[in-house]
Amino acid sequence: MRSVLMALSHGTAAGALRSLTISLPARRLTGTRDRVRTVTGYGPGMAGPRAEQRVTAPVLRTSWLEAGFVHWRVPPPSIDALLPPGLTADVHDGSAWVTLVPHVMWDLRPLGLRLLPDLSQLPGRCLPDLSSAPEINLRTYVRGPEGRDGLWFLSLDVANTAVAAAARAFVGAPYFASRLRIERNGGCVRYAGARAGRPELFDLTIEPGALIEPSERDDWLTGRWLAYTKHLGSLLATPVEHEPWPLRSGTLRSCSESLTAAAGLPSVEDPVVHFSDGVTRVRVGLPRVVR
């Protein structure tokens, strides 16, 4: 294991910094390359463990590490009421689903850059590391106007003001600059934070378990390869590609949050929980207008 110290900034560069220590395994995807699955039954526009399209010219490359997944059922009309025209709730076993996904965004590389600078390492400076930050998103599962499944983000909180502003400006993603931290305590991972200047907050602890062979529902909940956003009156679809999530079982040890209430949804109830050490070959493509 190697310990990584990240200095996170929210607000202006002169704002107060918070330090976050997370433990990342030296080989983050243990067992992933050795576990080959035969994928059947996933046609075009279907959720599954592998991306349905190749992203050959990514506008963004990154890694998503130390990822928790807290999923729970919601009545489909509750989701449909929150969606823009052109999207409808995607349903599994008669239910729509909502998921909280806290993780670390690592080695952010837009437009082919090798690595964004870590300005916090400059002597005498109080500036953020632009390439890495913790994030939590609240998402649901939808069908688009062409019938393709994907994600609709109800909110995304990130401890990087520049990332939040750029994502809102570029694709209309509902990003918020937030104070976030991720801590390992024994066998558990704690994710906690609050939006800068706003009342929304969260604090949840997940205990990761053993690697699992994902079920069809696990793949449906985690294997999504398109994200929809609304921007300047248009509905956009952004493709993403990465290796399959190496999923572990997970136990939600504690959860206190107000992100779901702020989005107009009920709180976490009877959740399905996963954890993943992460994926390191994330490629995000150029968004296109679908409506």
Coordinates of C-alpha atoms in Angstrom, one line a residue:
M1 CA 0.0 0.0 0.0
R2 CA 1.1 3.5 -0.7
S3 CA -0.1 6.6 1.1
V4 CA -1.1 9.6 -0.9
L5 CA -1.5 13.0 0.6
M6 CA -3.8 15.3 -1.3
A7 CA -4.2 19.0 -0.5
L8 CA -7.7 20.0 -1.6
S9 CA -8.9 23.5 -2.2
H10 CA -12.5 24.8 -2.5
G11 CA -13.4 28.4 -3.3
T12 CA -10.5 30.6 -4.5
A13 CA -6.9 29.6 -4.7
A14 CA -6.3 31.7 -1.5
G15 CA -9.0 29.7 0.3
A16 CA -8.2 27.4 3.2
L17 CA -6.7 24.0 2.3
R18 CA -7.7 20.7 3.8
S19 CA -5.4 17.7 3.8
L20 CA -6.8 14.3 3.0
T21 CA -4.9 11.0 3.4
I22 CA -6.2 8.1 1.4
S23 CA -4.6 4.7 1.0
L24 CA -4.4 3.3 -2.5
P25 CA -3.2 -0.2 -3.2
A26 CA 0.0 -0.5 -5.3
R27 CA -1.9 -2.7 -7.7
R28 CA -5.3 -1.3 -7.6
L29 CA -7.0 -3.7 -10.0
T30 CA -5.9 -7.0 -8.5
G31 CA -7.5 -9.9 -10.3
T32 CA -9.2 -7.8 -13.0
R33 CA -7.0 -8.9 -15.9
D34 CA -7.1 -12.5 -14.7
R35 CA -10.9 -12.6 -14.5
V36 CA -12.1 -12.9 -18.1
R37 CA -15.9 -12.9 -18.6
T38 CA -17.9 -14.1 -21.6
V39 CA -20.4 -11.3 -22.2
T40 CA -23.6 -12.3 -23.8
G41 CA -27.0 -10.7 -24.0
Y42 CA -25.8 -7.1 -24.1
G43 CA -26.9 -5.5 -27.4
P44 CA -26.6 -1.9 -28.5
G45 CA -27.8 0.5 -25.9
M46 CA -27.8 -2.0 -23.1
A47 CA -26.1 -1.8 -19.7
G48 CA -23.3 -4.3 -19.2
P49 CA -19.8 -4.8 -17.8
R50 CA -18.0 -3.5 -20.9
A51 CA -18.5 -0.3 -22.8
E52 CA -20.8 -0.6 -25.8
Q53 CA -18.7 1.9 -27.8
R54 CA -15.0 2.7 -28.2
V55 CA -13.9 6.3 -27.3
T56 CA -11.1 6.7 -29.8
A57 CA -10.7 10.5 -29.4
P58 CA -11.3 11.3 -25.7
V59 CA -11.6 14.8 -24.5
L60 CA -10.8 13.6 -21.0
R61 CA -8.8 10.8 -19.5
T62 CA -8.8 10.0 -15.8
S63 CA -9.0 7.3 -13.1
W64 CA -11.8 6.7 -10.6
L65 CA -10.5 5.1 -7.4
E66 CA -11.8 4.1 -4.0
A67 CA -15.3 4.1 -5.3
G68 CA -18.4 3.3 -3.2
F69 CA -21.8 2.5 -4.7
V70 CA -24.9 2.9 -2.6
H71 CA -28.0 2.0 -4.7
W72 CA -31.7 2.0 -3.6
R73 CA -35.1 1.6 -5.3
V74 CA -37.3 4.6 -6.1
P75 CA -40.8 4.6 -7.7
P76 CA -40.4 5.4 -11.4
P77 CA -42.8 8.4 -11.3
S78 CA -40.5 10.1 -8.7
I79 CA -37.7 9.9 -11.3
D80 CA -39.7 10.9 -14.3
A81 CA -40.8 14.1 -12.5
L82 CA -37.1 15.2 -12.3
L83 CA -36.1 14.5 -15.9
P84 CA -36.1 16.8 -18.9
P85 CA -38.1 16.1 -22.1
G86 CA -36.5 13.2 -24.0
L87 CA -35.6 11.1 -21.0
T88 CA -37.6 8.5 -19.1
A89 CA -36.7 6.4 -16.0
D90 CA -35.0 3.1 -16.8
V91 CA -36.5 0.3 -14.7
H92 CA -35.1 -2.9 -13.3
D93 CA -37.4 -5.4 -11.5
G94 CA -40.2 -2.8 -11.6
S95 CA -38.2 -0.1 -9.9
A96 CA -36.2 3.0 -10.8
W97 CA -32.9 3.2 -9.0
V98 CA -30.8 6.0 -7.5
T99 CA -27.1 5.7 -6.6
L100 CA -24.6 7.7 -4.5
V101 CA -21.1 7.2 -5.8
P102 CA -18.3 8.7 -3.8
H103 CA -14.8 8.2 -5.3
V104 CA -11.4 9.8 -6.0
M105 CA -10.9 11.4 -9.4
W106 CA -7.2 10.8 -10.1
D107 CA -4.7 12.0 -12.8
L108 CA -7.2 14.2 -14.7
R109 CA -5.9 14.7 -18.2
P110 CA -8.1 16.8 -20.5
L111 CA -7.5 17.1 -24.3
G112 CA -4.5 14.9 -24.4
L113 CA -2.5 16.6 -21.8
R114 CA -0.2 14.3 -19.9
L115 CA -1.1 15.6 -16.5
L116 CA -2.6 18.7 -15.0
P117 CA -0.2 20.5 -12.7
D118 CA -0.2 20.0 -8.9
L119 CA 0.1 23.7 -8.0
S120 CA 0.0 22.9 -4.3
Q121 CA 3.6 21.7 -4.5
L122 CA 4.9 25.1 -5.5
P123 CA 6.9 26.6 -2.6
G124 CA 5.1 29.3 -0.7
R125 CA 1.8 28.8 -2.6
C126 CA -1.6 27.9 -1.4
L127 CA -3.1 26.5 -4.6
P128 CA -5.0 23.4 -5.5
D129 CA -3.9 20.1 -7.1
L130 CA -5.8 20.4 -10.4
S131 CA -5.4 16.8 -11.4
S132 CA -7.0 15.0 -8.5
A133 CA -9.9 15.5 -6.1
P134 CA -12.5 13.5 -4.2
E135 CA -16.0 13.6 -5.7
I136 CA -19.5 12.3 -4.9
N137 CA -22.3 12.1 -7.5
L138 CA -26.0 11.3 -7.1
R139 CA -27.3 9.6 -10.2
T140 CA -30.2 7.8 -11.6
Y141 CA -30.8 5.5 -14.6
V142 CA -32.6 6.7 -17.8
R143 CA -33.5 6.0 -21.4
G144 CA -32.8 8.6 -24.0
P145 CA -34.7 9.7 -27.1
E146 CA -32.9 7.1 -29.2
G147 CA -33.7 4.3 -26.7
R148 CA -30.2 4.1 -25.4
D149 CA -29.7 3.7 -21.6
G150 CA -27.5 6.0 -19.6
L151 CA -27.1 8.1 -16.5
W152 CA -28.7 11.3 -15.4
F153 CA -26.8 13.1 -12.7
L154 CA -28.9 14.8 -10.1
S155 CA -25.8 16.4 -8.6
L156 CA -22.1 16.1 -8.5
D157 CA -19.9 17.5 -5.7
V158 CA -16.2 17.9 -6.2
A159 CA -13.4 19.4 -4.1
N160 CA -12.1 21.3 -7.1
T161 CA -13.7 24.6 -8.1
A162 CA -12.0 24.7 -11.5
V163 CA -13.4 21.3 -12.4
A164 CA -16.9 22.2 -11.2
A165 CA -16.9 25.4 -13.2
A166 CA -15.5 23.8 -16.4
A167 CA -18.0 20.9 -16.3
R168 CA -21.0 23.2 -15.8
A169 CA -19.8 25.4 -18.7
F170 CA -18.9 22.6 -21.1
V171 CA -21.8 20.2 -20.8
G172 CA -24.1 21.6 -18.2
A173 CA -23.4 18.9 -15.6
P174 CA -24.8 20.0 -12.2
Y175 CA -21.5 20.3 -10.4
F176 CA -21.0 22.0 -7.0
A177 CA -17.7 23.0 -5.4
S178 CA -17.6 21.3 -2.1
R179 CA -15.4 20.5 0.9
L180 CA -14.8 16.7 0.8
R181 CA -12.7 14.1 2.5
I182 CA -12.1 10.4 2.2
E183 CA -10.5 8.5 5.1
R184 CA -9.6 4.8 5.7
N185 CA -10.2 3.7 9.2
G186 CA -9.3 0.1 9.8
G187 CA -11.3 -1.9 7.2
C188 CA -13.8 0.9 6.4
V189 CA -13.8 3.9 4.1
R190 CA -15.5 7.1 5.2
Y191 CA -16.7 9.7 2.8
A192 CA -17.8 13.1 4.2
G193 CA -18.3 16.6 3.0
A194 CA -20.5 19.7 2.5
R195 CA -21.2 22.1 -0.3
A196 CA -19.4 25.4 -0.1
G197 CA -21.8 28.0 1.1
R198 CA -24.8 25.7 1.1
P199 CA -26.5 23.5 3.7
E200 CA -26.2 20.1 1.8
L201 CA -23.9 17.6 3.4
F202 CA -23.1 13.9 3.6
D203 CA -21.2 11.5 5.8
L204 CA -21.2 7.8 4.9
T205 CA -19.0 4.8 5.8
I206 CA -18.6 1.7 3.7
E207 CA -16.9 -1.5 4.7
P208 CA -15.5 -3.2 1.5
G209 CA -15.8 -7.0 1.2
A210 CA -14.4 -9.6 -1.1
L211 CA -14.3 -9.4 -4.9
I212 CA -17.5 -10.7 -6.4
E213 CA -18.7 -12.1 -9.8
P214 CA -21.2 -9.4 -10.7
S215 CA -24.9 -10.4 -11.1
E216 CA -27.0 -9.1 -14.0
R217 CA -28.4 -6.4 -11.6
D218 CA -24.9 -5.5 -10.5
D219 CA -23.9 -4.9 -14.1
W220 CA -27.1 -3.0 -14.8
L221 CA -26.4 -0.6 -11.8
T222 CA -22.6 -0.1 -12.5
G223 CA -22.1 -0.7 -16.2
R224 CA -23.3 2.5 -17.8
W225 CA -21.6 4.0 -20.8
L226 CA -23.5 7.2 -21.6
A227 CA -24.2 10.3 -19.5
Y228 CA -27.0 12.7 -20.4
T229 CA -27.0 16.4 -19.5
K230 CA -29.1 19.4 -20.4
H231 CA -27.1 22.4 -21.7
L232 CA -28.2 25.6 -23.4
G233 CA -31.6 24.1 -24.2
S234 CA -30.2 20.9 -25.8
L235 CA -30.0 17.4 -24.5
L236 CA -26.5 16.1 -24.7
A237 CA -25.2 12.5 -24.6
T238 CA -21.5 12.0 -23.5
P239 CA -19.9 8.5 -24.0
V240 CA -17.5 7.0 -21.6
E241 CA -15.3 3.9 -21.8
H242 CA -13.1 2.1 -19.2
E243 CA -12.3 -1.4 -18.2
P244 CA -14.9 -3.4 -16.2
W245 CA -15.4 -2.3 -12.6
P246 CA -13.7 -4.8 -10.2
L247 CA -16.6 -5.0 -7.8
R248 CA -16.5 -6.0 -4.2
S249 CA -19.4 -6.6 -1.9
G250 CA -20.0 -3.7 0.6
T251 CA -21.7 -3.0 3.8
L252 CA -23.1 0.5 4.6
R253 CA -22.0 1.0 8.2
S254 CA -23.4 4.6 8.6
C255 CA -25.1 7.1 6.4
S256 CA -26.2 10.7 7.1
E257 CA -26.9 12.9 4.1
S258 CA -29.1 15.6 2.6
L259 CA -28.1 15.4 -1.0
T260 CA -31.1 13.3 -1.9
A261 CA -33.6 15.6 -0.2
A262 CA -32.1 18.6 -2.0
A263 CA -32.7 16.7 -5.3
G264 CA -36.3 16.0 -4.4
L265 CA -35.9 12.3 -3.6
P266 CA -36.3 10.1 -0.5
S267 CA -33.3 9.1 1.5
V268 CA -31.3 5.9 1.3
E269 CA -33.5 2.9 2.2
D270 CA -32.6 -0.8 2.1
P271 CA -29.6 -0.2 -0.1
V272 CA -27.5 -2.5 -2.3
V273 CA -23.9 -1.6 -1.7
H274 CA -20.7 -2.2 -3.7
F275 CA -17.1 -1.0 -3.4
S276 CA -14.4 -0.9 -6.1
D277 CA -10.7 -0.3 -5.9
G278 CA -11.2 1.6 -9.1
V279 CA -10.7 1.8 -12.8
T280 CA -7.6 3.5 -14.3
R281 CA -8.3 3.8 -18.1
V282 CA -11.3 6.1 -18.1
R283 CA -11.9 7.8 -21.5
V284 CA -14.6 10.4 -21.9
G285 CA -15.7 11.3 -25.4
L286 CA -17.1 14.4 -27.1
P287 CA -20.8 15.1 -26.2
R288 CA -23.3 15.2 -29.0
V289 CA -26.8 16.7 -29.3
V290 CA -29.6 14.1 -29.2
R291 CA -32.5 16.4 -28.8

